[in-house]
Amino acid sequence: MATQDKRSDTSDFPEIINTDNLQSNMKSIYYSRTFLSIIGGVIAGIWGFTGFTGFVFYFVVMLAASFGLAAKAKFSADSYFDSWNRVLLDGILGGLMSFVLFWTFAYDIVHIF
Amino acid sequence: MADDLVLDTAIRNWVLVPLSVVMVLIGVLRYFVSKLIRSSQNPDTKAIKEGQAVIRARNLRSAAHLIPSKSFRSRRIYFTNEENGLLYVPKEEAQKAQAQMFQDPNMAMDMMKKNLSMIIPQTLTFAWVNFFFSGFVAAKIPFPLTPRFRSMLQNGIDLSTVDVSYVSSRSWYFLNLFGLRGFFSLILGEENATDDA
């Protein structure tokens, strides 16, 4: 899902934010993070990460996702979002539960049963 | 202490996978049911007018620095003056409107339906899980937890020497409950009504 430019005024004044585009960008961040948590969970389970290593892996995946998102937004948060925090931090905790679920599932299927 | 229990493949086939599949299907079913049940509300003209006026006021507020201050002021007075301002609501009317909102049968019905449609499937599934899938180790969670969690996670298992990582199916149910929310948002798009919040 492509991110959409939301800036509609390029003068020196504070910008007007097109809320529809901003929301659609937020949604695309959320979807990509959720998807990556699920895939990361399956990978962590198959590789047999246990305990702390698994959580570290999750945060590594989230960092890679943040980096990818920043690169897609051409490293200028202002033209696509209203603050850097959204790009980097939003949705990380929400994805954690999905990660743990799929991690447990894959780990059990591959290693225990 | 047995550190590596070997669990029967049948548990995987007949407990983990069916439970997850059932929860996904119930979520999808709930989504469609809520879509069907949602009574088509005839839009109320007055409410829409007021909503649009609020949107106009919000646009005015956010773009206030771009228009000359005189025109901003005149627009603001148009909205808020006491005789015929679009957004001005006398105090008594405001309270009446709020009281009406709670007594309005349609809105109360909708709220109740939404709550019920969320609570009932959860309760039923939980009862089903407890009835059929209790008393044995269902899964092993890949990370260790402190022994205080033992009573919460291992409720059907009566041995106390089993590692806390080995959990019963009730905890698998809860894990699914929280973990599938992200999954539902991917496959159902927005408005999926599976948020517990």
mmCIF file of C-alpha atoms in Angstrom:
data_model
loop_
_atom_site.group_PDB
_atom_site.id
_atom_site.type_symbol
_atom_site.label_atom_id
_atom_site.label_comp_id
_atom_site.label_asym_id
_atom_site.label_seq_id
_atom_site.Cartn_x
_atom_site.Cartn_y
_atom_site.Cartn_z
ATOM 1 C CA MET A 1 0.000 0.000 0.000
ATOM 2 C CA ALA A 2 1.705 3.145 -1.104
ATOM 3 C CA THR A 3 2.108 6.033 1.254
ATOM 4 C CA GLN A 4 0.501 9.230 0.133
ATOM 5 C CA ASP A 5 1.823 12.684 0.356
ATOM 6 C CA LYS A 6 -0.204 14.601 2.836
ATOM 7 C CA ARG A 7 1.341 17.963 2.709
ATOM 8 C CA SER A 8 -0.777 20.460 0.888
ATOM 9 C CA ASP A 9 0.950 23.704 1.653
ATOM 10 C CA THR A 10 4.607 24.294 1.096
ATOM 11 C CA SER A 11 4.977 27.792 2.473
ATOM 12 C CA ASP A 12 6.614 28.732 5.749
ATOM 13 C CA PHE A 13 3.432 28.464 7.713
ATOM 14 C CA PRO A 14 2.673 25.350 9.724
ATOM 15 C CA GLU A 15 1.218 22.844 7.360
ATOM 16 C CA ILE A 16 -2.291 21.728 6.936
ATOM 17 C CA ILE A 17 -2.581 18.048 7.400
ATOM 18 C CA ASN A 18 -4.811 16.085 5.136
ATOM 19 C CA THR A 19 -6.273 13.739 7.667
ATOM 20 C CA ASP A 20 -7.487 11.129 5.224
ATOM 21 C CA ASN A 21 -4.072 10.592 3.800
ATOM 22 C CA LEU A 22 -2.489 10.645 7.214
ATOM 23 C CA GLN A 23 -4.858 7.984 8.409
ATOM 24 C CA SER A 24 -4.267 5.854 5.400
ATOM 25 C CA ASN A 25 -0.536 6.083 5.993
ATOM 26 C CA MET A 26 -1.008 5.106 9.613
ATOM 27 C CA LYS A 27 -3.017 2.134 8.529
ATOM 28 C CA SER A 28 -0.361 0.989 6.160
ATOM 29 C CA ILE A 29 2.225 1.195 8.927
ATOM 30 C CA TYR A 30 -0.038 -0.847 11.176
ATOM 31 C CA TYR A 31 -0.667 -3.502 8.560
ATOM 32 C CA SER A 32 2.960 -3.902 7.671
ATOM 33 C CA ARG A 33 3.988 -4.174 11.319
ATOM 34 C CA THR A 34 1.315 -6.741 12.055
ATOM 35 C CA PHE A 35 2.243 -8.784 9.042
ATOM 36 C CA LEU A 36 5.913 -8.676 9.938
ATOM 37 C CA SER A 37 5.207 -9.714 13.527
ATOM 38 C CA ILE A 38 3.317 -12.751 12.323
ATOM 39 C CA ILE A 39 6.013 -13.751 9.872
ATOM 40 C CA GLY A 40 8.699 -13.045 12.472
ATOM 41 C CA GLY A 41 6.864 -15.202 14.970
ATOM 42 C CA VAL A 42 6.765 -18.128 12.599
ATOM 43 C CA ILE A 43 10.424 -17.713 11.772
ATOM 44 C CA ALA A 44 11.410 -17.487 15.424
ATOM 45 C CA GLY A 45 9.470 -20.630 16.176
ATOM 46 C CA ILE A 46 10.961 -22.584 13.333
ATOM 47 C CA TRP A 47 14.470 -21.568 14.209
ATOM 48 C CA GLY A 48 13.910 -22.556 17.805
ATOM 49 C CA PHE A 49 14.532 -19.319 19.607
ATOM 50 C CA THR A 50 13.665 -19.588 23.228
ATOM 51 C CA GLY A 51 13.269 -17.075 25.975
ATOM 52 C CA PHE A 52 15.054 -13.825 25.715
ATOM 53 C CA THR A 53 16.476 -14.493 22.267
ATOM 54 C CA GLY A 54 13.009 -14.581 20.833
ATOM 55 C CA PHE A 55 12.090 -11.180 22.175
ATOM 56 C CA VAL A 56 15.348 -9.759 20.953
ATOM 57 C CA PHE A 57 14.539 -11.174 17.541
ATOM 58 C CA TYR A 58 11.152 -9.490 17.645
ATOM 59 C CA PHE A 59 12.677 -6.125 18.347
ATOM 60 C CA VAL A 60 15.245 -6.637 15.624
ATOM 61 C CA VAL A 61 12.427 -7.321 13.183
ATOM 62 C CA MET A 62 10.600 -4.224 14.356
ATOM 63 C CA LEU A 63 13.729 -2.144 13.917
ATOM 64 C CA ALA A 64 14.152 -3.450 10.411
ATOM 65 C CA ALA A 65 10.513 -2.574 9.762
ATOM 66 C CA SER A 66 11.028 0.939 11.081
ATOM 67 C CA PHE A 67 14.049 1.347 8.910
ATOM 68 C CA GLY A 68 12.167 0.105 5.884
ATOM 69 C CA LEU A 69 9.293 2.457 6.598
ATOM 70 C CA ALA A 70 11.624 5.382 7.033
ATOM 71 C CA ALA A 71 13.323 4.549 3.772
ATOM 72 C CA LYS A 72 9.989 4.315 1.998
ATOM 73 C CA ALA A 73 9.046 7.699 3.379
ATOM 74 C CA LYS A 74 12.291 9.013 1.923
ATOM 75 C CA PHE A 75 13.597 9.769 5.416
ATOM 76 C CA SER A 76 11.455 12.849 5.751
ATOM 77 C CA ALA A 77 8.716 12.174 8.237
ATOM 78 C CA ASP A 78 7.136 15.512 7.601
ATOM 79 C CA SER A 79 5.865 14.765 4.189
ATOM 80 C CA TYR A 80 4.016 11.651 5.144
ATOM 81 C CA PHE A 81 3.373 11.733 8.891
ATOM 82 C CA ASP A 82 3.001 14.227 11.580
ATOM 83 C CA SER A 83 5.810 13.069 13.774
ATOM 84 C CA TRP A 84 8.753 10.699 13.726
ATOM 85 C CA ASN A 85 7.387 8.807 16.673
ATOM 86 C CA ARG A 86 4.651 7.392 14.548
ATOM 87 C CA VAL A 87 7.015 5.972 12.022
ATOM 88 C CA LEU A 88 9.377 4.481 14.517
ATOM 89 C CA LEU A 89 7.342 3.423 17.481
ATOM 90 C CA ASP A 90 3.723 2.981 16.646
ATOM 91 C CA GLY A 91 2.305 -0.493 16.708
ATOM 92 C CA ILE A 92 5.243 -2.239 18.271
ATOM 93 C CA LEU A 93 3.457 -3.394 21.395
ATOM 94 C CA GLY A 94 0.391 -4.404 19.469
ATOM 95 C CA GLY A 95 2.405 -6.664 17.275
ATOM 96 C CA LEU A 96 4.031 -8.307 20.281
ATOM 97 C CA MET A 97 0.987 -10.412 21.108
ATOM 98 C CA SER A 98 0.651 -11.694 17.580
ATOM 99 C CA PHE A 99 4.354 -12.433 17.519
ATOM 100 C CA VAL A 100 4.151 -14.460 20.723
ATOM 101 C CA LEU A 101 1.164 -16.401 19.474
ATOM 102 C CA PHE A 102 2.711 -17.436 16.213
ATOM 103 C CA TRP A 103 6.078 -17.993 17.820
ATOM 104 C CA THR A 104 4.526 -20.413 20.319
ATOM 105 C CA PHE A 105 2.566 -22.111 17.595
ATOM 106 C CA ALA A 106 5.496 -22.626 15.250
ATOM 107 C CA TYR A 107 7.844 -23.610 18.048
ATOM 108 C CA ASP A 108 5.472 -26.240 19.313
ATOM 109 C CA ILE A 109 4.727 -27.672 15.947
ATOM 110 C CA VAL A 110 8.324 -27.943 14.910
ATOM 111 C CA HIS A 111 10.145 -28.743 18.113
ATOM 112 C CA ILE A 112 7.863 -30.328 20.599
ATOM 113 C CA PHE A 113 5.453 -32.408 18.671
ATOM 114 C CA MET B 1 12.550 -32.716 36.765
ATOM 115 C CA ALA B 2 11.592 -33.750 33.294
ATOM 116 C CA ASP B 3 12.925 -31.007 31.195
ATOM 117 C CA ASP B 4 11.775 -32.054 27.811
ATOM 118 C CA LEU B 5 8.380 -33.582 27.763
ATOM 119 C CA VAL B 6 7.492 -35.375 24.629
ATOM 120 C CA LEU B 7 3.959 -34.528 23.711
ATOM 121 C CA ASP B 8 1.689 -36.590 21.622
ATOM 122 C CA THR B 9 1.213 -35.488 18.041
ATOM 123 C CA ALA B 10 -2.468 -36.029 18.520
ATOM 124 C CA ILE B 11 -2.531 -33.067 20.868
ATOM 125 C CA ARG B 12 -1.248 -30.872 18.136
ATOM 126 C CA ASN B 13 -3.717 -32.186 15.628
ATOM 127 C CA TRP B 14 -6.769 -32.175 17.782
ATOM 128 C CA VAL B 15 -6.245 -29.346 20.222
ATOM 129 C CA LEU B 16 -4.005 -26.562 19.048
ATOM 130 C CA VAL B 17 -5.005 -26.397 15.437
ATOM 131 C CA PRO B 18 -8.764 -26.848 15.926
ATOM 132 C CA LEU B 19 -8.831 -24.274 18.685
ATOM 133 C CA SER B 20 -7.092 -21.689 16.554
ATOM 134 C CA VAL B 21 -9.208 -22.495 13.537
ATOM 135 C CA VAL B 22 -12.384 -22.269 15.573
ATOM 136 C CA MET B 23 -11.417 -18.913 16.986
ATOM 137 C CA VAL B 24 -10.610 -17.525 13.576
ATOM 138 C CA LEU B 25 -13.892 -18.797 12.182
ATOM 139 C CA ILE B 26 -15.872 -17.406 15.088
ATOM 140 C CA GLY B 27 -14.228 -14.058 14.593
ATOM 141 C CA VAL B 28 -15.106 -14.021 10.917
ATOM 142 C CA LEU B 29 -18.642 -15.119 11.715
ATOM 143 C CA ARG B 30 -19.001 -12.390 14.280
ATOM 144 C CA TYR B 31 -17.812 -9.846 11.766
ATOM 145 C CA PHE B 32 -20.406 -10.842 9.206
ATOM 146 C CA VAL B 33 -23.157 -11.132 11.768
ATOM 147 C CA SER B 34 -22.445 -7.702 13.108
ATOM 148 C CA LYS B 35 -22.551 -6.355 9.589
ATOM 149 C CA LEU B 36 -25.910 -7.953 8.953
ATOM 150 C CA ILE B 37 -27.440 -7.032 12.249
ATOM 151 C CA ARG B 38 -26.470 -3.446 12.084
ATOM 152 C CA SER B 39 -29.818 -1.867 11.496
ATOM 153 C CA SER B 40 -29.699 0.457 8.574
ATOM 154 C CA GLN B 41 -30.112 3.763 10.248
ATOM 155 C CA ASN B 42 -31.885 6.350 8.201
ATOM 156 C CA PRO B 43 -29.604 9.316 8.467
ATOM 157 C CA ASP B 44 -31.161 12.034 10.462
ATOM 158 C CA THR B 45 -31.067 15.295 8.559
ATOM 159 C CA LYS B 46 -30.593 17.406 11.597
ATOM 160 C CA ALA B 47 -27.724 15.304 12.906
ATOM 161 C CA ILE B 48 -25.970 15.388 9.572
ATOM 162 C CA LYS B 49 -26.333 19.135 9.341
ATOM 163 C CA GLU B 50 -24.829 19.544 12.753
ATOM 164 C CA GLY B 51 -22.001 17.170 11.935
ATOM 165 C CA GLN B 52 -21.138 19.053 8.794
ATOM 166 C CA ALA B 53 -21.192 22.324 10.651
ATOM 167 C CA VAL B 54 -18.743 20.897 13.152
ATOM 168 C CA ILE B 55 -16.477 19.776 10.327
ATOM 169 C CA ARG B 56 -16.570 23.234 8.812
ATOM 170 C CA ALA B 57 -15.687 24.760 12.147
ATOM 171 C CA ARG B 58 -12.805 22.352 12.540
ATOM 172 C CA ASN B 59 -11.436 23.209 9.126
ATOM 173 C CA LEU B 60 -11.723 26.850 9.945
ATOM 174 C CA ARG B 61 -9.813 26.335 13.149
ATOM 175 C CA SER B 62 -7.010 24.403 11.570
ATOM 176 C CA ALA B 63 -6.569 26.804 8.700
ATOM 177 C CA ALA B 64 -7.006 29.925 10.766
ATOM 178 C CA HIS B 65 -3.554 31.257 10.103
ATOM 179 C CA LEU B 66 -4.055 31.337 6.374
ATOM 180 C CA ILE B 67 -6.897 33.806 6.075
ATOM 181 C CA PRO B 68 -6.965 37.448 7.063
ATOM 182 C CA SER B 69 -7.905 37.872 10.680
ATOM 183 C CA LYS B 70 -10.960 39.923 9.860
ATOM 184 C CA SER B 71 -12.471 37.131 7.812
ATOM 185 C CA PHE B 72 -11.536 34.627 10.472
ATOM 186 C CA ARG B 73 -13.349 36.681 13.054
ATOM 187 C CA SER B 74 -16.427 37.108 10.948
ATOM 188 C CA ARG B 75 -16.559 33.394 10.291
ATOM 189 C CA ARG B 76 -16.149 32.648 13.922
ATOM 190 C CA ILE B 77 -18.992 34.935 14.844
ATOM 191 C CA TYR B 78 -21.132 33.231 12.265
ATOM 192 C CA PHE B 79 -20.632 30.003 14.125
ATOM 193 C CA THR B 80 -20.825 31.098 17.676
ATOM 194 C CA ASN B 81 -23.014 34.120 18.094
ATOM 195 C CA GLU B 82 -25.839 33.768 20.475
ATOM 196 C CA GLU B 83 -28.808 34.443 18.302
ATOM 197 C CA ASN B 84 -28.410 32.294 15.284
ATOM 198 C CA GLY B 85 -24.916 30.879 15.421
ATOM 199 C CA LEU B 86 -24.737 27.429 13.881
ATOM 200 C CA LEU B 87 -22.947 25.886 16.772
ATOM 201 C CA TYR B 88 -24.556 27.712 19.607
ATOM 202 C CA VAL B 89 -26.704 25.534 21.805
ATOM 203 C CA PRO B 90 -28.442 27.005 24.832
ATOM 204 C CA LYS B 91 -27.598 25.268 28.069
ATOM 205 C CA GLU B 92 -30.941 23.623 28.665
ATOM 206 C CA GLU B 93 -31.070 22.164 25.231
ATOM 207 C CA ALA B 94 -27.660 20.641 25.551
ATOM 208 C CA GLN B 95 -28.613 18.729 28.624
ATOM 209 C CA LYS B 96 -31.859 17.619 27.097
ATOM 210 C CA ALA B 97 -30.012 16.299 24.068
ATOM 211 C CA GLN B 98 -27.690 14.257 26.183
ATOM 212 C CA ALA B 99 -30.453 12.760 28.237
ATOM 213 C CA GLN B 100 -32.223 11.892 25.058
ATOM 214 C CA MET B 101 -29.186 10.130 23.770
ATOM 215 C CA PHE B 102 -29.292 7.668 26.596
ATOM 216 C CA GLN B 103 -32.955 7.024 26.338
ATOM 217 C CA ASP B 104 -32.938 6.728 22.615
ATOM 218 C CA PRO B 105 -33.870 3.103 22.097
ATOM 219 C CA ASN B 106 -31.976 2.713 18.869
ATOM 220 C CA MET B 107 -28.660 3.778 20.238
ATOM 221 C CA ALA B 108 -29.021 1.749 23.396
ATOM 222 C CA MET B 109 -29.999 -1.247 21.332
ATOM 223 C CA ASP B 110 -26.976 -0.867 19.105
ATOM 224 C CA MET B 111 -24.606 -0.593 22.007
ATOM 225 C CA MET B 112 -26.113 -3.607 23.660
ATOM 226 C CA LYS B 113 -25.953 -5.640 20.485
ATOM 227 C CA LYS B 114 -22.338 -4.760 19.971
ATOM 228 C CA ASN B 115 -21.437 -5.710 23.526
ATOM 229 C CA LEU B 116 -23.381 -8.935 23.394
ATOM 230 C CA SER B 117 -21.941 -9.964 20.084
ATOM 231 C CA MET B 118 -18.549 -9.710 21.623
ATOM 232 C CA ILE B 119 -19.188 -11.277 25.003
ATOM 233 C CA ILE B 120 -21.294 -14.263 24.025
ATOM 234 C CA PRO B 121 -18.909 -15.967 21.596
ATOM 235 C CA GLN B 122 -16.042 -15.440 24.009
ATOM 236 C CA THR B 123 -17.956 -16.961 26.890
ATOM 237 C CA LEU B 124 -19.176 -19.883 24.839
ATOM 238 C CA THR B 125 -15.753 -20.637 23.453
ATOM 239 C CA PHE B 126 -14.196 -20.428 26.869
ATOM 240 C CA ALA B 127 -16.745 -22.845 28.288
ATOM 241 C CA TRP B 128 -16.170 -25.191 25.377
ATOM 242 C CA VAL B 129 -12.435 -25.098 25.900
ATOM 243 C CA ASN B 130 -12.784 -25.785 29.574
ATOM 244 C CA PHE B 131 -15.108 -28.671 29.034
ATOM 245 C CA PHE B 132 -13.262 -30.502 26.338
ATOM 246 C CA PHE B 133 -9.667 -29.525 26.666
ATOM 247 C CA SER B 134 -8.803 -29.560 30.296
ATOM 248 C CA GLY B 135 -6.553 -31.733 32.311
ATOM 249 C CA PHE B 136 -3.559 -32.093 30.064
ATOM 250 C CA VAL B 137 -0.567 -30.234 28.827
ATOM 251 C CA ALA B 138 -1.376 -28.531 25.570
ATOM 252 C CA ALA B 139 1.613 -26.498 24.521
ATOM 253 C CA LYS B 140 4.993 -25.261 25.549
ATOM 254 C CA ILE B 141 5.585 -21.574 25.476
ATOM 255 C CA PRO B 142 9.074 -20.780 24.271
ATOM 256 C CA PHE B 143 9.963 -18.412 27.051
ATOM 257 C CA PRO B 144 10.162 -19.100 30.739
ATOM 258 C CA LEU B 145 7.919 -17.455 33.253
ATOM 259 C CA THR B 146 8.177 -17.191 36.982
ATOM 260 C CA PRO B 147 6.519 -19.841 39.122
ATOM 261 C CA ARG B 148 3.887 -17.377 40.209
ATOM 262 C CA PHE B 149 2.222 -17.829 36.857
ATOM 263 C CA ARG B 150 1.855 -21.528 37.394
ATOM 264 C CA SER B 151 -1.628 -21.399 38.826
ATOM 265 C CA MET B 152 -2.790 -19.174 36.022
ATOM 266 C CA LEU B 153 -1.333 -21.075 33.137
ATOM 267 C CA GLN B 154 -1.530 -24.661 34.267
ATOM 268 C CA ASN B 155 -4.924 -24.815 35.799
ATOM 269 C CA GLY B 156 -5.874 -28.263 34.624
ATOM 270 C CA ILE B 157 -2.592 -29.933 35.313
ATOM 271 C CA ASP B 158 -2.271 -31.368 38.774
ATOM 272 C CA LEU B 159 1.422 -32.039 38.872
ATOM 273 C CA SER B 160 3.477 -29.333 40.413
ATOM 274 C CA THR B 161 6.851 -30.369 39.106
ATOM 275 C CA VAL B 162 6.092 -29.729 35.506
ATOM 276 C CA ASP B 163 7.929 -26.771 34.097
ATOM 277 C CA VAL B 164 5.886 -23.594 33.968
ATOM 278 C CA SER B 165 6.529 -23.425 30.280
ATOM 279 C CA TYR B 166 4.135 -26.281 29.704
ATOM 280 C CA VAL B 167 0.718 -24.755 29.671
ATOM 281 C CA SER B 168 -2.813 -25.963 29.503
ATOM 282 C CA SER B 169 -5.243 -25.259 26.726
ATOM 283 C CA ARG B 170 -6.913 -22.471 28.638
ATOM 284 C CA SER B 171 -3.807 -20.381 28.279
ATOM 285 C CA TRP B 172 -3.639 -21.338 24.612
ATOM 286 C CA TYR B 173 -7.147 -19.913 24.341
ATOM 287 C CA PHE B 174 -6.091 -16.622 25.899
ATOM 288 C CA LEU B 175 -2.983 -16.455 23.800
ATOM 289 C CA ASN B 176 -5.137 -16.879 20.731
ATOM 290 C CA LEU B 177 -7.615 -14.308 21.960
ATOM 291 C CA PHE B 178 -5.004 -11.605 22.125
ATOM 292 C CA GLY B 179 -2.806 -12.680 19.296
ATOM 293 C CA LEU B 180 -5.473 -13.033 16.680
ATOM 294 C CA ARG B 181 -6.550 -9.417 16.884
ATOM 295 C CA GLY B 182 -3.740 -8.372 14.601
ATOM 296 C CA PHE B 183 -4.515 -11.250 12.292
ATOM 297 C CA PHE B 184 -8.155 -10.219 12.064
ATOM 298 C CA SER B 185 -7.255 -6.695 11.233
ATOM 299 C CA LEU B 186 -5.264 -8.036 8.315
ATOM 300 C CA ILE B 187 -7.894 -10.309 6.865
ATOM 301 C CA LEU B 188 -11.009 -8.346 7.680
ATOM 302 C CA GLY B 189 -9.844 -4.834 7.062
ATOM 303 C CA GLU B 190 -11.263 -2.090 9.191
ATOM 304 C CA GLU B 191 -14.348 -2.234 11.351
ATOM 305 C CA ASN B 192 -13.750 -5.734 12.400
ATOM 306 C CA ALA B 193 -15.259 -5.337 15.862
ATOM 307 C CA THR B 194 -12.850 -7.772 17.440
ATOM 308 C CA ASP B 195 -11.166 -5.228 19.628
ATOM 309 C CA ASP B 196 -11.705 -5.827 23.261
ATOM 310 C CA ALA B 197 -11.251 -2.210 24.042
#
